[in-house]
Structures are given as C-alpha cells and as structure tokens.
Coordinates of C-alpha atoms in Angstrom, one line a residue:
Chain A
X1 CA -28.0 -10.9 30.1
X2 CA -25.0 -13.0 29.4
X3 CA -24.4 -10.6 26.6
X4 CA -23.7 -7.7 29.0
X5 CA -21.3 -10.0 30.6
X6 CA -19.5 -11.2 27.5
X7 CA -16.7 -8.5 27.8
X8 CA -16.8 -8.2 24.0
X9 CA -15.5 -11.7 23.4
X10 CA -15.9 -12.6 19.7
X11 CA -18.5 -15.3 18.7
X12 CA -15.6 -17.4 17.3
X13 CA -14.1 -17.5 20.7
X14 CA -17.4 -18.0 22.5
X15 CA -18.0 -21.1 20.3
X16 CA -14.9 -22.6 21.8
X17 CA -15.8 -21.7 25.4
X18 CA -17.9 -24.8 26.3
X19 CA -14.9 -27.0 25.6
X20 CA -12.7 -24.8 27.9
X21 CA -15.5 -25.0 30.4
X22 CA -15.4 -28.8 30.3
X23 CA -11.7 -29.1 30.7
X24 CA -11.4 -26.5 33.4
X25 CA -14.2 -28.3 35.2
X26 CA -12.2 -31.5 35.1
X27 CA -9.1 -29.8 36.4
X28 CA -11.0 -28.2 39.3
X29 CA -12.4 -31.7 40.2
X30 CA -8.8 -33.0 40.1
X31 CA -8.0 -30.2 42.6
X32 CA -5.7 -28.2 40.3
X33 CA -5.6 -24.4 41.0
X34 CA -3.4 -23.1 38.2
X35 CA -2.4 -24.2 34.8
X36 CA -0.1 -22.8 32.1
X37 CA -1.2 -22.4 28.5
X38 CA 1.4 -25.1 27.7
X39 CA -0.2 -27.6 30.0
X40 CA -3.7 -26.7 28.9
X41 CA -2.6 -27.0 25.3
X42 CA -1.4 -30.6 26.1
X43 CA -4.7 -31.6 27.7
X44 CA -6.9 -30.0 25.1
X45 CA -4.9 -30.6 22.0
X46 CA -5.0 -27.0 21.0
X47 CA -1.9 -24.9 20.3
X48 CA -0.7 -22.8 23.3
X49 CA -0.9 -19.7 21.3
X50 CA -4.6 -20.3 20.4
X51 CA -5.2 -20.8 24.2
X52 CA -3.4 -17.6 25.0
X53 CA -5.3 -15.7 22.3
X54 CA -8.7 -17.1 23.5
X55 CA -8.2 -16.7 27.2
X56 CA -6.5 -13.3 26.6
X57 CA -10.0 -11.8 26.2
X58 CA -10.6 -12.4 29.9
X59 CA -7.5 -10.6 30.8
X60 CA -5.5 -10.3 33.9
X61 CA -5.1 -13.9 35.0
X62 CA -2.6 -15.3 32.6
X63 CA 0.4 -14.3 34.7
X64 CA 3.8 -15.2 33.2
X65 CA 5.2 -18.2 35.0
X66 CA 2.2 -18.6 37.2
X67 CA -0.3 -19.7 34.5
X68 CA -4.0 -19.3 34.7
X69 CA -6.2 -19.2 37.8
X70 CA -8.5 -22.1 36.9
X71 CA -11.3 -21.3 39.3
X72 CA -11.4 -17.6 38.2
X73 CA -11.3 -18.6 34.5
X74 CA -14.0 -21.2 35.1
X75 CA -16.3 -18.7 36.8
X76 CA -15.9 -16.0 34.1
X77 CA -16.6 -18.5 31.3
X78 CA -19.6 -19.9 33.3
X79 CA -20.9 -16.3 33.5
X80 CA -20.5 -15.7 29.8
X81 CA -22.1 -19.0 28.8
X82 CA -25.1 -18.4 31.1
X83 CA -24.4 -21.2 33.5
X84 CA -25.0 -18.8 36.4
X85 CA -28.2 -17.5 34.8
X86 CA -30.2 -20.3 36.5
X87 CA -32.2 -21.5 33.5
X88 CA -34.9 -24.1 34.0
X89 CA -35.8 -26.7 31.4
X90 CA -38.5 -29.3 30.5
X91 CA -38.1 -32.3 28.3
X92 CA -40.9 -33.1 25.8
X93 CA -40.9 -36.8 24.9
X94 CA -40.0 -39.4 27.4
X95 CA -38.8 -42.1 24.9
X96 CA -35.3 -43.5 25.1
X97 CA -33.6 -40.2 24.0
X98 CA -35.7 -38.1 26.4
X99 CA -34.9 -40.5 29.3
X100 CA -31.2 -40.5 28.3
X101 CA -30.9 -36.7 28.4
X102 CA -33.0 -36.4 31.6
X103 CA -31.0 -39.1 33.4
X104 CA -27.6 -37.8 32.4
X105 CA -25.6 -35.0 34.0
X106 CA -25.9 -32.8 31.0
X107 CA -28.3 -30.3 32.6
X108 CA -26.9 -30.1 36.2
X109 CA -23.3 -29.8 34.9
X110 CA -24.3 -26.7 32.9
X111 CA -26.4 -25.1 35.7
X112 CA -29.7 -25.9 34.0
X113 CA -32.4 -27.3 36.3
X114 CA -34.7 -29.9 34.7
X115 CA -38.1 -29.3 36.3
X116 CA -40.4 -31.5 34.2
X117 CA -40.7 -34.2 31.6
X118 CA -43.8 -34.7 29.4
X119 CA -45.1 -37.3 27.0
X120 CA -48.3 -38.0 25.0
X121 CA -48.5 -41.7 25.4
X122 CA -50.6 -43.2 28.3
X123 CA -48.1 -46.0 28.7
X124 CA -45.4 -43.5 29.6
X125 CA -47.3 -40.9 31.5
X126 CA -47.0 -41.5 35.2
X127 CA -43.7 -43.4 35.0
X128 CA -40.7 -42.0 36.7
X129 CA -37.5 -40.6 35.0
X130 CA -34.6 -39.2 36.9
X131 CA -36.8 -38.6 39.9
X132 CA -39.5 -36.9 37.9
X133 CA -42.9 -38.3 37.1
X134 CA -43.7 -38.1 33.4
X135 CA -46.6 -35.7 32.9
X136 CA -49.2 -35.5 30.1
X137 CA -48.1 -33.0 27.5
X138 CA -51.7 -31.8 27.6
X139 CA -50.8 -30.3 31.0
X140 CA -47.9 -28.3 29.5
X141 CA -49.7 -24.9 29.6
X142 CA -50.8 -25.4 33.2
X143 CA -47.4 -26.5 34.3
X144 CA -45.5 -23.7 32.6
X145 CA -47.9 -21.1 33.9
X146 CA -47.0 -22.3 37.5
X147 CA -43.4 -23.0 36.7
X148 CA -42.0 -21.0 33.8
X149 CA -38.9 -22.4 32.0
X150 CA -36.5 -20.8 29.5
X151 CA -35.5 -24.1 27.8
X152 CA -37.5 -26.9 26.2
X153 CA -35.8 -30.1 25.0
X154 CA -37.7 -31.6 22.1
X155 CA -37.4 -35.4 21.6
X156 CA -41.0 -35.9 20.4
X157 CA -42.0 -37.3 17.0
X158 CA -41.2 -35.2 13.8
X159 CA -45.0 -35.0 13.3
X160 CA -45.7 -33.5 16.7
X161 CA -42.6 -31.2 16.7
X162 CA -43.9 -28.1 14.8
X163 CA -47.0 -27.9 16.9
X164 CA -45.0 -28.2 20.1
X165 CA -42.7 -25.4 19.0
X166 CA -45.7 -23.1 18.4
X167 CA -47.0 -23.9 21.9
X168 CA -43.6 -23.4 23.5
X169 CA -43.1 -20.1 21.9
X170 CA -46.5 -18.9 23.0
X171 CA -45.7 -20.1 26.5
X172 CA -42.6 -17.8 26.6
X173 CA -39.9 -20.5 26.3
X174 CA -36.8 -18.8 25.0
X175 CA -34.6 -21.7 23.8
X176 CA -35.6 -25.0 22.1
X177 CA -33.1 -27.8 22.0
X178 CA -34.5 -29.8 19.1
X179 CA -33.5 -33.5 18.7
X180 CA -36.4 -34.4 16.3
X181 CA -35.0 -35.2 12.8
X182 CA -36.9 -32.2 11.5
X183 CA -35.3 -28.7 11.3
X184 CA -37.5 -26.2 13.1
X185 CA -37.5 -22.5 13.6
X186 CA -39.5 -20.2 15.8
X187 CA -41.9 -17.7 14.1
X188 CA -41.4 -15.0 16.7
X189 CA -37.8 -14.4 15.8
X190 CA -37.1 -14.1 19.6
X191 CA -36.9 -17.8 20.5
X192 CA -33.7 -19.6 19.7
X193 CA -34.0 -23.1 18.2
X194 CA -30.9 -25.4 18.2
X195 CA -31.5 -28.2 15.7
X196 CA -29.4 -31.2 16.6
X197 CA -29.1 -33.6 13.7
X198 CA -27.1 -36.6 14.9
X199 CA -27.3 -38.1 11.4
X200 CA -25.2 -35.3 10.0
X201 CA -22.4 -36.1 12.4
X202 CA -22.6 -39.8 11.5
X203 CA -22.3 -38.9 7.8
X204 CA -19.3 -36.7 8.5
X205 CA -17.8 -39.7 10.4
X206 CA -18.4 -42.0 7.4
X207 CA -16.8 -39.4 5.2
X208 CA -13.7 -39.0 7.4
X209 CA -13.3 -42.8 7.6
X210 CA -13.1 -42.9 3.8
X211 CA -10.6 -40.0 3.8
X212 CA -8.4 -41.6 6.5
X213 CA -8.4 -45.0 4.8
X214 CA -7.4 -43.4 1.5
X215 CA -4.6 -41.4 3.2
X216 CA -3.5 -44.6 5.1
X217 CA -3.3 -46.6 1.9
X218 CA -1.7 -43.7 0.1
X219 CA 1.0 -43.6 2.8
X220 CA 1.4 -47.4 2.7
X221 CA 2.0 -47.3 -1.1
X222 CA 4.5 -44.5 -0.7
X223 CA 6.5 -46.6 1.8
X224 CA 6.2 -49.7 -0.4
X225 CA 7.6 -47.7 -3.3
X226 CA 10.7 -46.7 -1.3
Chain B
X1 CA -12.5 -44.5 -1.0
X2 CA -15.0 -41.7 -0.7
X3 CA -11.9 -39.5 -1.1
X4 CA -11.3 -40.7 -4.7
X5 CA -15.0 -39.8 -5.3
X6 CA -14.9 -36.4 -3.8
X7 CA -14.2 -34.6 -7.1
X8 CA -12.0 -32.2 -5.2
X9 CA -14.9 -30.7 -3.2
X10 CA -13.4 -28.6 -0.4
X11 CA -13.8 -29.7 3.2
X12 CA -15.9 -26.5 3.9
X13 CA -18.4 -27.6 1.3
X14 CA -18.3 -31.3 2.4
X15 CA -19.2 -30.2 5.9
X16 CA -22.5 -28.8 4.5
X17 CA -23.3 -31.8 2.4
X18 CA -25.1 -33.9 5.1
X19 CA -27.6 -31.1 5.4
X20 CA -28.1 -31.0 1.6
X21 CA -28.4 -34.8 1.8
X22 CA -31.3 -34.5 4.3
X23 CA -33.2 -31.9 2.4
X24 CA -32.8 -33.6 -1.0
X25 CA -33.9 -36.9 0.7
X26 CA -37.1 -35.1 1.9
X27 CA -37.7 -33.8 -1.6
X28 CA -37.3 -37.2 -3.2
X29 CA -39.8 -38.7 -0.7
X30 CA -42.2 -35.9 -1.7
X31 CA -41.7 -37.1 -5.2
X32 CA -40.0 -33.9 -6.5
X33 CA -37.6 -34.5 -9.4
X34 CA -36.0 -31.0 -10.0
X35 CA -35.5 -27.9 -7.9
X36 CA -34.1 -24.5 -8.6
X37 CA -31.4 -23.0 -6.4
X38 CA -34.1 -20.4 -5.5
X39 CA -36.5 -23.0 -4.2
X40 CA -33.8 -24.9 -2.4
X41 CA -32.7 -21.7 -0.8
X42 CA -36.2 -21.1 0.5
X43 CA -36.4 -24.6 2.0
X44 CA -32.9 -24.7 3.5
X45 CA -32.7 -21.1 4.6
X46 CA -29.4 -20.7 2.8
X47 CA -28.7 -18.0 0.1
X48 CA -29.3 -19.2 -3.5
X49 CA -25.7 -18.1 -4.3
X50 CA -24.3 -20.2 -1.6
X51 CA -26.3 -23.2 -2.9
X52 CA -25.1 -22.5 -6.5
X53 CA -21.5 -22.3 -5.2
X54 CA -21.8 -25.5 -3.2
X55 CA -23.5 -27.6 -5.8
X56 CA -21.4 -26.1 -8.5
X57 CA -18.7 -28.5 -7.5
X58 CA -20.7 -31.4 -8.8
X59 CA -21.1 -29.7 -12.1
X60 CA -23.4 -30.3 -15.0
X61 CA -26.8 -30.6 -13.5
X62 CA -27.6 -27.0 -12.5
X63 CA -29.2 -26.2 -15.9
X64 CA -30.5 -22.7 -16.2
X65 CA -34.3 -22.6 -15.9
X66 CA -34.4 -26.4 -15.3
X67 CA -32.8 -26.3 -11.8
X68 CA -31.1 -29.3 -10.3
X69 CA -31.8 -33.0 -10.9
X70 CA -32.6 -34.0 -7.3
X71 CA -32.0 -37.8 -7.7
X72 CA -28.7 -37.3 -9.4
X73 CA -27.5 -34.7 -6.9
X74 CA -28.6 -36.9 -4.0
X75 CA -26.7 -39.9 -5.5
X76 CA -23.5 -38.0 -6.0
X77 CA -23.6 -36.5 -2.5
X78 CA -24.4 -40.0 -1.1
X79 CA -21.3 -41.3 -2.9
X80 CA -19.0 -38.5 -1.5
X81 CA -20.3 -39.0 2.1
X82 CA -19.8 -42.8 2.0
X83 CA -23.5 -43.7 2.2
X84 CA -22.9 -46.2 -0.6
X85 CA -19.8 -47.5 1.1
X86 CA -22.0 -50.0 3.0
X87 CA -20.4 -49.5 6.4
X88 CA -21.5 -51.7 9.3
X89 CA -21.8 -50.5 12.9
X90 CA -22.1 -51.8 16.5
X91 CA -23.4 -49.9 19.5
X92 CA -21.5 -50.3 22.8
X93 CA -23.8 -49.5 25.7
X94 CA -27.5 -50.5 25.7
X95 CA -28.6 -47.8 28.1
X96 CA -31.2 -45.2 27.2
X97 CA -28.9 -43.4 24.7
X98 CA -27.7 -46.6 23.1
X99 CA -31.3 -47.8 22.7
X100 CA -32.4 -44.5 21.4
X101 CA -29.7 -44.5 18.7
X102 CA -30.2 -48.2 17.8
X103 CA -34.0 -47.8 17.6
X104 CA -34.0 -44.6 15.5
X105 CA -33.6 -44.3 11.8
X106 CA -30.2 -42.6 12.0
X107 CA -28.2 -45.6 10.7
X108 CA -30.5 -46.9 8.0
X109 CA -31.1 -43.4 6.6
X110 CA -27.3 -43.0 6.1
X111 CA -26.7 -46.4 4.6
X112 CA -25.0 -47.7 7.8
X113 CA -26.1 -51.2 8.9
X114 CA -26.4 -51.8 12.6
X115 CA -25.3 -55.4 13.2
X116 CA -24.9 -55.6 17.0
X117 CA -25.4 -54.0 20.4
X118 CA -23.4 -54.8 23.5
X119 CA -23.5 -54.1 27.2
X120 CA -21.6 -55.2 30.3
X121 CA -24.6 -55.4 32.7
X122 CA -26.2 -58.8 33.2
X123 CA -29.6 -57.1 33.6
X124 CA -29.4 -55.7 30.0
X125 CA -27.6 -58.6 28.2
X126 CA -30.1 -60.8 26.4
X127 CA -32.8 -58.1 26.2
X128 CA -33.9 -57.0 22.8
X129 CA -33.3 -53.6 21.1
X130 CA -34.4 -52.7 17.6
X131 CA -34.7 -56.4 16.7
X132 CA -31.2 -57.2 18.1
X133 CA -30.4 -59.1 21.2
X134 CA -28.0 -57.2 23.5
X135 CA -24.7 -59.2 23.7
X136 CA -22.1 -59.4 26.4
X137 CA -19.3 -56.9 25.6
X138 CA -16.9 -59.7 26.6
X139 CA -17.9 -61.3 23.3
X140 CA -16.9 -58.2 21.3
X141 CA -13.7 -59.8 19.9
X142 CA -15.4 -63.0 18.9
X143 CA -18.3 -61.1 17.2
X144 CA -16.1 -58.7 15.3
X145 CA -13.9 -61.5 14.1
X146 CA -16.9 -63.2 12.5
X147 CA -18.6 -59.9 11.5
X148 CA -16.1 -57.0 11.0
X149 CA -17.5 -53.5 11.3
X150 CA -16.1 -50.1 10.4
X151 CA -18.0 -48.0 12.9
X152 CA -18.5 -48.4 16.7
X153 CA -21.0 -46.1 18.6
X154 CA -19.8 -45.5 22.2
X155 CA -22.5 -44.9 24.8
X156 CA -20.7 -46.7 27.6
X157 CA -19.6 -45.1 30.9
X158 CA -16.7 -42.6 30.8
X159 CA -14.7 -45.0 32.9
X160 CA -15.1 -47.9 30.4
X161 CA -14.6 -45.7 27.3
X162 CA -10.8 -45.5 27.0
X163 CA -10.4 -49.3 27.3
X164 CA -13.1 -49.9 24.8
X165 CA -11.5 -47.5 22.3
X166 CA -8.2 -49.5 22.6
X167 CA -10.0 -52.7 22.0
X168 CA -12.0 -51.3 19.0
X169 CA -8.8 -50.0 17.4
X170 CA -7.0 -53.3 17.8
X171 CA -10.1 -55.0 16.3
X172 CA -9.8 -52.8 13.1
X173 CA -12.7 -50.5 13.7
X174 CA -12.1 -47.4 11.6
X175 CA -14.5 -44.9 13.1
X176 CA -15.7 -44.3 16.7
X177 CA -18.8 -42.2 17.3
X178 CA -18.2 -41.3 20.9
X179 CA -21.2 -40.1 23.1
X180 CA -19.4 -40.6 26.5
X181 CA -18.8 -37.3 28.2
X182 CA -15.0 -37.9 27.8
X183 CA -13.1 -36.7 24.8
X184 CA -11.2 -39.7 23.3
X185 CA -8.7 -40.2 20.5
X186 CA -7.2 -43.3 18.9
X187 CA -3.5 -44.0 19.4
X188 CA -3.1 -45.6 16.0
X189 CA -3.6 -42.3 14.1
X190 CA -5.7 -44.2 11.6
X191 CA -9.0 -44.6 13.4
X192 CA -11.3 -41.5 13.4
X193 CA -12.9 -40.6 16.7
X194 CA -15.9 -38.2 16.6
X195 CA -16.5 -36.8 20.1
X196 CA -20.1 -35.7 20.5
X197 CA -20.5 -33.5 23.5
X198 CA -24.2 -32.6 23.8
X199 CA -23.4 -30.4 26.8
X200 CA -21.5 -28.0 24.6
X201 CA -24.5 -27.5 22.4
X202 CA -26.7 -26.9 25.5
X203 CA -24.2 -24.3 26.7
X204 CA -24.2 -22.6 23.3
X205 CA -28.0 -22.6 23.5
X206 CA -27.9 -20.9 26.9
X207 CA -25.5 -18.3 25.6
X208 CA -27.7 -17.6 22.6
X209 CA -30.8 -17.3 24.7
X210 CA -29.0 -14.6 26.7
X211 CA -27.9 -12.8 23.5
X212 CA -31.4 -12.9 22.0
X213 CA -33.0 -11.6 25.2
X214 CA -30.5 -8.7 25.3
X215 CA -31.1 -7.9 21.7
X216 CA -34.9 -8.1 22.2
X217 CA -34.9 -5.8 25.2
X218 CA -32.5 -3.5 23.3
X219 CA -34.9 -3.3 20.4
X220 CA -37.8 -2.8 22.8
X221 CA -36.1 0.1 24.5
X222 CA -35.4 1.7 21.1
X223 CA -39.1 1.5 20.2
X224 CA -40.1 2.9 23.5
X225 CA -37.7 5.8 23.0
X226 CA -39.3 6.7 19.7

C-alpha cells in the first residue's frame, strides 16, 4: 500500500519523514506556500544539505531560488506515511494514558480515525472520553466485526496485554501501538507491534543530564585554568 | 557525573542500555542470578554476538560457561544511566498525560523521585495525584527554591510550553522531558531537552503497517503462483 507509493525512499529517510510532516504542517497552518532548504534547515535544526538530500527523493519540486512547494511536499510525505490510507483505531484501556491519547490530536493530525475505546473496569465502562463512550472490552470481538480497524492502542495492564494482542491479531488488527511496560510481539508475523517504552527515554535523559553537567564543569575548569 | 562512570562505552551502546536495564530488572525480579548471552539473546530478540559486544564494554563478568552476573551488570548499567544519581523531578501539567506519568512506575523504576506536580487551572489545583497535591504553577519558583529538582516533565499546553522552559532553565533544572506537541530547546546550551513526539511513532506504525501488508500480499501472490 504505502509501500507502492514510497518511490524507493530509503528507510533511513522514511524514519525522518514524520518530523518533516510536522514542520511542513505548521508552515501550511501559518499560510506559507514555499520554503528554501536554508529556511527549513533553520526551523528544523537540520543541515540544509541533509534536507536537500532527504527531500531530493521526492524530486522535481526543489527549484533553485524558488525553494520547495510546501503543500506538494506535505501531500507526498502524507502518502508515503499512510496518512491518506484512512486507518481506523481503537484504544484499549481508558485509564489516564488511554484518555490522554484519545483526547489529544495525535490521531486526527495523522489521518487516523479513533472509533472506539474499551476498558475492563465497571467504573470506567460507560463513561465518556473524547466524545466516545467507553465500551466493555468483552464486546471487542462484536465491535470489530461490525467496524474493523487497522490499529489498536494498548494502554492496558501488563498482565492483560499479551492476551489482548492475541485477540487483536485474530481479529485482523494490523498494527498495535503498545504503551504497556511489557515488550510484545505478534505471533502471526504479519501484525506490526510498536513497543513504546517511555522509561527508556527517561533513562536516556538522565544519562544526557550527567553528560551535559560533566561537559559544562569540564568547560568551566578549562576557563578557570586560563 | 555518569560520564565519569561510563567506562568509555560508546553512545551507540549507551542508547541500548535502557533496554538491557529493563530486561535485567525483570530477570532479577524473577530471582535469576546469571544468564548466558544465548539466553539473553532469546529473551531480548537480539543476536548473542550483539549482546556479547555490548556487554563486553563492562568487562570481566561474561565468564565462559557461567554467563553474566545479572545483579552486577544491572548495577553497572544503573550507574552509567544515572539511576543511582538520585535525580528529582516535577511534572508540569496535571491533565490526563501528567496524571498518567505521575501515577505510573516510570519514575521510581528509574531511580527518579517525583516531588511535585503543578497545573495552572483552578479546577485541578488542590486535587491529588499519586499521593501528591497538585500545586499552582505560579508557586513553581518558590517550590524549586526550597526543593531543587534536576528534571521537569512538560505536559502543559503548546502555548505555555516555551515560557515554562525559560522559567525552568532559570531555575536550574537540567533536563526537560517534553511531551507537548511542540519541539523545544533550551537557550542556555546546558539544559537537555528531550522532545517526545508520540505522533511520529504513530506515523511510523502506519507506514510499517502498509509495508507489512504489501510484503504479505507479495508473499501470498508468490505462493499462489507456485
């Protein structure tokens, strides 16, 4: 699908596309029509040559002096990333994180339609989140039979997670966005599971704080020594 | 700090350490004392040679036949990542995401102590989250003067975010974990800002779904042709 549309863009470049997508989106909202690799480099904090190299794969619209056609670039990148594929999603787990994701703009801004949110706890079932009524996860099969989705967002407990993945795979869900603190994979080898471990990012931050402090104090000593 | 302790471990390896940390943690909880690179490779889905190469930097405890001393490895990795640095954190924004992060185990499991949560909205101020009372963000300066922290978690609105970063930097916060959908950086060049854009990960998932479907149907056609 999006693969046929990826114009042979290398994975390394594709990985950077969501960020281009975000910045181009901002520029469109600001009403900008064209941008030079130099300007874009300023905004994104990436070298202009990197930008020319990345966007070069789309060809044709980096005209010297004119810069890039933002709308065109945005549309092509949307195509490649599957924004125009019209995927639908359900959220499993209506706790704080599930509610945060459902209430935010993360789905709509990426062309994904959130069609249902589920939970197992009687206190939560029936409450409303982002205009949706939280359904009993026991009704998942029935719901997905009537309204198939490609994406499931997992914010359930680490205990419930593996069982849910099995059910989702058997229900034909193609992508699982897993926020439980347990790494999961799909047995069928067809379903993509994205394990989001926020803790890893916190640890990297702690590490970088340590590195930055050391560098800072290193610099300080150097200056003092002069 | 953690830098002095990083035994010259390359950044590329350090990036993989939080994941080792998680799996070694699980193994310790299960009461395991030693593990071979082969077993660890099974659990983590990484090649045994990659594991031997990564853990080789810590030296000494990959004894042939005996495997790795899990506790020792866990401790060394904790040191490098700054888990033992005893960082403290505040959360700015007590909405769903702020509550989700504050209520989860993400901080305690990484040795970070959450000491305060702030919001600007009168409806939220005074409510309790994870045993903490939500404070008025106007009291941020006073609070951090009495209780300095190294880390601030930003789940505020994209409008409020840049102003908050300025305040945090002037208050001596060293690391900002930014969940607002706006990329931020610190002017002082000393404070580390980690921009978490969940939408990017959702887009990559959409892309991979497309790729996997294409591959699947490709394979299917091949089989049909046989």
